[in-house]
PDB file of C-alpha atoms in Angstrom:
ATOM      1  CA  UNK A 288      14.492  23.760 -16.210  1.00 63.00           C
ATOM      2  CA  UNK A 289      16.853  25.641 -18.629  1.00 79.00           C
ATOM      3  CA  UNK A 290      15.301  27.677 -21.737  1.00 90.00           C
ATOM      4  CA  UNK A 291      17.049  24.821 -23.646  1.00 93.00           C
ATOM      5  CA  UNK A 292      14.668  22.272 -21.659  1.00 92.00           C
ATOM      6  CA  UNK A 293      11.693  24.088 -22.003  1.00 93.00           C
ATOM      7  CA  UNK A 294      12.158  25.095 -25.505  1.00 95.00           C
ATOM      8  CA  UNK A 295      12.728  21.504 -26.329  1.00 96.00           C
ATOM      9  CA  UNK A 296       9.654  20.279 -24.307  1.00 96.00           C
ATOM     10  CA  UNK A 297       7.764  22.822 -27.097  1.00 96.00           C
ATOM     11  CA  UNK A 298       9.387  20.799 -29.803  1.00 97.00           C
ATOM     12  CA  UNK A 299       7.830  17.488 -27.754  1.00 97.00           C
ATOM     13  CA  UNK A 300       4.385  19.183 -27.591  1.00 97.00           C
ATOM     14  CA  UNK A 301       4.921  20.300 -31.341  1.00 97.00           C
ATOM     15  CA  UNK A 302       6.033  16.693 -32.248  1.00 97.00           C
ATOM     16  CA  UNK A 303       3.157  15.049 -30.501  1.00 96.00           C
ATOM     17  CA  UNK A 304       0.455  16.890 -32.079  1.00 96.00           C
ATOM     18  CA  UNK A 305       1.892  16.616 -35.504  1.00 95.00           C
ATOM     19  CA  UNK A 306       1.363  12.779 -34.958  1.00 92.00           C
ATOM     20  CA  UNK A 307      -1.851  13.478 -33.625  1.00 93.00           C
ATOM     21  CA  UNK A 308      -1.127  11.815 -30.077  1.00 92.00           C
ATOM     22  CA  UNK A 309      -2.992  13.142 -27.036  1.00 94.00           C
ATOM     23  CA  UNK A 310      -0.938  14.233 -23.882  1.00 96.00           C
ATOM     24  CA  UNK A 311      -1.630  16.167 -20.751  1.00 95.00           C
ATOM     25  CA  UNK A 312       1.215  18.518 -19.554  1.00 95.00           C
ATOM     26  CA  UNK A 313       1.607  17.928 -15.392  1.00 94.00           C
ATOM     27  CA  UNK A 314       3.047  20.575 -13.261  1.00 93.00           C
ATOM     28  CA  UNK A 315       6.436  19.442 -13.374  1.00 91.00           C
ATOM     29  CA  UNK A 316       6.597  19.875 -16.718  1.00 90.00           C
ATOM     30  CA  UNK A 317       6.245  16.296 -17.646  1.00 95.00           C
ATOM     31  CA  UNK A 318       4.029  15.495 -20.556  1.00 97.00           C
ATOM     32  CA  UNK A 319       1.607  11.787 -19.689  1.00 96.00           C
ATOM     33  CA  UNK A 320       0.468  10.192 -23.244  1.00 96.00           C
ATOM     34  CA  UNK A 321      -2.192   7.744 -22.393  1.00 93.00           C
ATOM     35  CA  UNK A 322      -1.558   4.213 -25.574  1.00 85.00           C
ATOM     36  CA  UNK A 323      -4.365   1.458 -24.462  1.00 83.00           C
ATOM     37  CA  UNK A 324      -3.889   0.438 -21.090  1.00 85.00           C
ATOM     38  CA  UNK A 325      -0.375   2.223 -20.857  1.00 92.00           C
ATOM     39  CA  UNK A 326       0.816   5.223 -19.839  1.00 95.00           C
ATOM     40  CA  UNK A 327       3.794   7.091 -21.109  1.00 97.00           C
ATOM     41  CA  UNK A 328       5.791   9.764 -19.133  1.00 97.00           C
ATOM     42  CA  UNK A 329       8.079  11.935 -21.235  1.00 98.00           C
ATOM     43  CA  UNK A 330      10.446  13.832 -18.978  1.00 97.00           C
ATOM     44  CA  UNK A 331      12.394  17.525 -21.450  1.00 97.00           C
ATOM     45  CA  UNK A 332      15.426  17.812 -19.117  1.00 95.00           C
ATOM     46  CA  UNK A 333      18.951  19.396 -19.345  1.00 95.00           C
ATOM     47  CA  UNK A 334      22.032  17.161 -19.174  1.00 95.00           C
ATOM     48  CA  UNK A 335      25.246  19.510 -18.803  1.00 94.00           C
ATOM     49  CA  UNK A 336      25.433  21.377 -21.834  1.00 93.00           C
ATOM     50  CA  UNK A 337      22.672  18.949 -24.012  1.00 95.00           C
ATOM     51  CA  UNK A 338      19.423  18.216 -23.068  1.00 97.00           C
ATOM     52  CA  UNK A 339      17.705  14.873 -22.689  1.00 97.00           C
ATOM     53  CA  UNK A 340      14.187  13.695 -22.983  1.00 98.00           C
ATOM     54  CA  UNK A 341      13.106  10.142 -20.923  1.00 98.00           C
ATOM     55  CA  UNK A 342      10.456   8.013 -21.900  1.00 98.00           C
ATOM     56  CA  UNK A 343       9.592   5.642 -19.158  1.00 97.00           C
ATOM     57  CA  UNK A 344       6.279   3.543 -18.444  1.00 97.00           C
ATOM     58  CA  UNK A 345       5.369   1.838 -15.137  1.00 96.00           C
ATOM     59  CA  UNK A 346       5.339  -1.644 -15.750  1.00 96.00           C
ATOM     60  CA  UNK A 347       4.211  -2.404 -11.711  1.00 96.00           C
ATOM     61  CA  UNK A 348       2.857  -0.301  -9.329  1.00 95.00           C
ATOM     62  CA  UNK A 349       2.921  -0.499  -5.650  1.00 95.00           C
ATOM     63  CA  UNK A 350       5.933  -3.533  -5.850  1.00 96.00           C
ATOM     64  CA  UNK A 351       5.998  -5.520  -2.445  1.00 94.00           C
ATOM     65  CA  UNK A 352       7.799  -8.573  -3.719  1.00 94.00           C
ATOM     66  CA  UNK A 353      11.315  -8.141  -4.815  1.00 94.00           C
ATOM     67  CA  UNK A 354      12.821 -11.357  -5.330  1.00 95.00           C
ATOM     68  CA  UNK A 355      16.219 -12.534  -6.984  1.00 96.00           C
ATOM     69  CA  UNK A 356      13.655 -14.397  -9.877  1.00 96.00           C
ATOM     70  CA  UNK A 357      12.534 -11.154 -10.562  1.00 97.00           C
ATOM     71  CA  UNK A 358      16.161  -9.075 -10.413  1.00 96.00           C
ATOM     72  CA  UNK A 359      17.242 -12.046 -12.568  1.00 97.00           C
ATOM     73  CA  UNK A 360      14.394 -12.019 -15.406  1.00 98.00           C
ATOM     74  CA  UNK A 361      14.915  -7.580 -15.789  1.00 97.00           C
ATOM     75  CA  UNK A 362      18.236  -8.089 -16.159  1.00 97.00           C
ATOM     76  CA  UNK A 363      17.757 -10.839 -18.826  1.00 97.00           C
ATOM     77  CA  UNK A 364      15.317  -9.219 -20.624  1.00 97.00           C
ATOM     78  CA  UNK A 365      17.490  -5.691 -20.621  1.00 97.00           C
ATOM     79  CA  UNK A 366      20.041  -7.838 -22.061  1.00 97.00           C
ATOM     80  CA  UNK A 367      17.769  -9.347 -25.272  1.00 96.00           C
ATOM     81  CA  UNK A 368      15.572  -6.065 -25.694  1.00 95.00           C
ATOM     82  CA  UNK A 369      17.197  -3.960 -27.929  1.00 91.00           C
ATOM     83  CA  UNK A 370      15.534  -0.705 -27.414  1.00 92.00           C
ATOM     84  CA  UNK A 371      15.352   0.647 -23.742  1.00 96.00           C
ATOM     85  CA  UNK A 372      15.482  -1.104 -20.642  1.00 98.00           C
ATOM     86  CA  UNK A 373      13.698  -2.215 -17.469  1.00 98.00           C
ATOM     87  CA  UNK A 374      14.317  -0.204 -14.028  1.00 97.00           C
ATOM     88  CA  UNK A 375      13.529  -0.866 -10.281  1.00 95.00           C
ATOM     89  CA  UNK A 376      12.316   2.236  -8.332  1.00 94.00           C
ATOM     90  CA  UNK A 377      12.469   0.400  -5.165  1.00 89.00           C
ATOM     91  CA  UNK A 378      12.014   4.061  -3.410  1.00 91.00           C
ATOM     92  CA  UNK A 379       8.710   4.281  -5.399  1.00 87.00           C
ATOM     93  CA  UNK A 380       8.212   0.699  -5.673  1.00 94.00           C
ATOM     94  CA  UNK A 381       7.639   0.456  -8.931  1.00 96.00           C
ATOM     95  CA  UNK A 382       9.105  -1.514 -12.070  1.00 97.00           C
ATOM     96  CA  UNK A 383       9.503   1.259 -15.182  1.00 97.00           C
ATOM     97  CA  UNK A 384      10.272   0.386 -18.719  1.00 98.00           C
ATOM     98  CA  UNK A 385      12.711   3.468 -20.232  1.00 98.00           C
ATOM     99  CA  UNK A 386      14.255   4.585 -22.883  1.00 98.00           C
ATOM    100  CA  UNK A 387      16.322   8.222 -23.427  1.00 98.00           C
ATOM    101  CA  UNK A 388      17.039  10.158 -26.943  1.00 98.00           C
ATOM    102  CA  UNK A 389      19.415  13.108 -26.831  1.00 97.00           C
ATOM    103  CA  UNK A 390      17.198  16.330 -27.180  1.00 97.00           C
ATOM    104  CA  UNK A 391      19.467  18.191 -29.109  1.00 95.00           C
ATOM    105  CA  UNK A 392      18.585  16.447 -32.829  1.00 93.00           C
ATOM    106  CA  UNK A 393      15.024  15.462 -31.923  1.00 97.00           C
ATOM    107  CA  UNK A 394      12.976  14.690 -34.670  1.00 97.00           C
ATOM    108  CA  UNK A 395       9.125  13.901 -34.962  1.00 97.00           C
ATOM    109  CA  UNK A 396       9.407  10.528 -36.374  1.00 96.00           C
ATOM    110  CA  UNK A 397      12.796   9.413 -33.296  1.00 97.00           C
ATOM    111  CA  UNK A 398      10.003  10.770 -30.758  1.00 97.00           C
ATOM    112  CA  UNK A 399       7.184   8.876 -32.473  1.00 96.00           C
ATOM    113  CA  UNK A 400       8.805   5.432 -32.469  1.00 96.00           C
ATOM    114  CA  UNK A 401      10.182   6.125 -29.574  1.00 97.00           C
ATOM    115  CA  UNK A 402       6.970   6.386 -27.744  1.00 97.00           C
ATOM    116  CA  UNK A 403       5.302   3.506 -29.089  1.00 95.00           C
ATOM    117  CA  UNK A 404       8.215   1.149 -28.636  1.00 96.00           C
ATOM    118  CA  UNK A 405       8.289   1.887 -24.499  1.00 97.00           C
ATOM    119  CA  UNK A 406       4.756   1.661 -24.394  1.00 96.00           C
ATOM    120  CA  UNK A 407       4.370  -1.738 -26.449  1.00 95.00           C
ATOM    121  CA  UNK A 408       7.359  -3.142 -24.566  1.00 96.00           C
ATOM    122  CA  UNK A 409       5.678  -1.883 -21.435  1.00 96.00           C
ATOM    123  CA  UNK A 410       1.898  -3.447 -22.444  1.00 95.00           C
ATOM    124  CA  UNK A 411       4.188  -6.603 -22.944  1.00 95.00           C
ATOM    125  CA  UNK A 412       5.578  -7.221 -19.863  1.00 96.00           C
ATOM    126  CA  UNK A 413       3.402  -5.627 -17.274  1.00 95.00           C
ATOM    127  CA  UNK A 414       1.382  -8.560 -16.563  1.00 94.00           C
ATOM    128  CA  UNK A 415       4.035 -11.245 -16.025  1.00 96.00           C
ATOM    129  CA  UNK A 416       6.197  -8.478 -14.089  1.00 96.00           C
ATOM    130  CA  UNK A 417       3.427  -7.459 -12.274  1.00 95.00           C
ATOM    131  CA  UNK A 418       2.392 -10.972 -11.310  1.00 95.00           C
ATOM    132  CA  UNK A 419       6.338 -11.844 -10.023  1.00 95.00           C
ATOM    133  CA  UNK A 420       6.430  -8.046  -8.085  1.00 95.00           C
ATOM    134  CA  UNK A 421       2.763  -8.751  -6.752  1.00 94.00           C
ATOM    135  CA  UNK A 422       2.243  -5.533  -7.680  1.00 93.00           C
ATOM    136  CA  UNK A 423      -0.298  -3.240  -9.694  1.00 92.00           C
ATOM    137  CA  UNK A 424      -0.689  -2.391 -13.792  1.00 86.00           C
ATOM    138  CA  UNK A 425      -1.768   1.234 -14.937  1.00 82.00           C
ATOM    139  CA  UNK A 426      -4.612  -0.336 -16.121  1.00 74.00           C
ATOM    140  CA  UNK A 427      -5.408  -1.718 -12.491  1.00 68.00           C
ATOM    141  CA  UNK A 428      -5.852   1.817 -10.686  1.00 55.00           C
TER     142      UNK A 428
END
């Protein structure tokens, strides 16, 4: 991570306790904000001469059913939701919900709604995509 990453993941930390929203810093440098039964993973990152941050939310955990219904209803869904979009970690096997802001104009308030719109998207859907991916919610483990 670049000084531009990590002095942007400050700004995060700054952001997220000006809006009063509790977080635990990993050792990768990720930050994990717990909202209700979903968790939030906001990845600081550098992207060529920019930097990045990535919201993303596990929707399913421990996926062992991939089918083409489920392929078909992500890729449906990515095209109606308007914010973010639905990902298949089949490496990980896990369904995320994501969503990525440019770091470089980062305000509170982008970061804010940014949060709770993957998390609320992700509280959504985790059920029903859990249930097709017979796989496993946050709240589960």
């Amino acid at each position: 991570m670049t000084s531009k990453a990590e002095e942007l993941r400050g700004r995060v930390e700054n952001y997220l306790t000006q809006k009063q929203l509790s977080y635990e810093v990993k050792p990768n440098g990720t930050l994990w904000i717990r909202q209700g039964s979903t968790l939030v993973v906001v990845n600081p990152s550098d992207w060529g001469e920019r930097t990045l941050v990535k919201l993303a939310a596990p929707v399913a955990l421990d996926i062992t059913k991939i089918t083409p219904e489920l392929t078909r209803f992500l890729a449906e869904k990515n095209f109606e939701l308007l914010f973010g979009k639905f990902s298949l970690d089949t490496n990980g096997k896990a369904i995320w919900y994501e969503h990525v802001l440019l770091g470089d104009f980062l305000d509170a308030e982008t970061l804010f709604v940014a949060v709770a719109a993957v998390a609320l998207t992700a509280d959504q859907y985790d059920e029903e995509v859990s249930k097709m991916a017979q796989g496993k919610r946050v709240i589960d483990l």
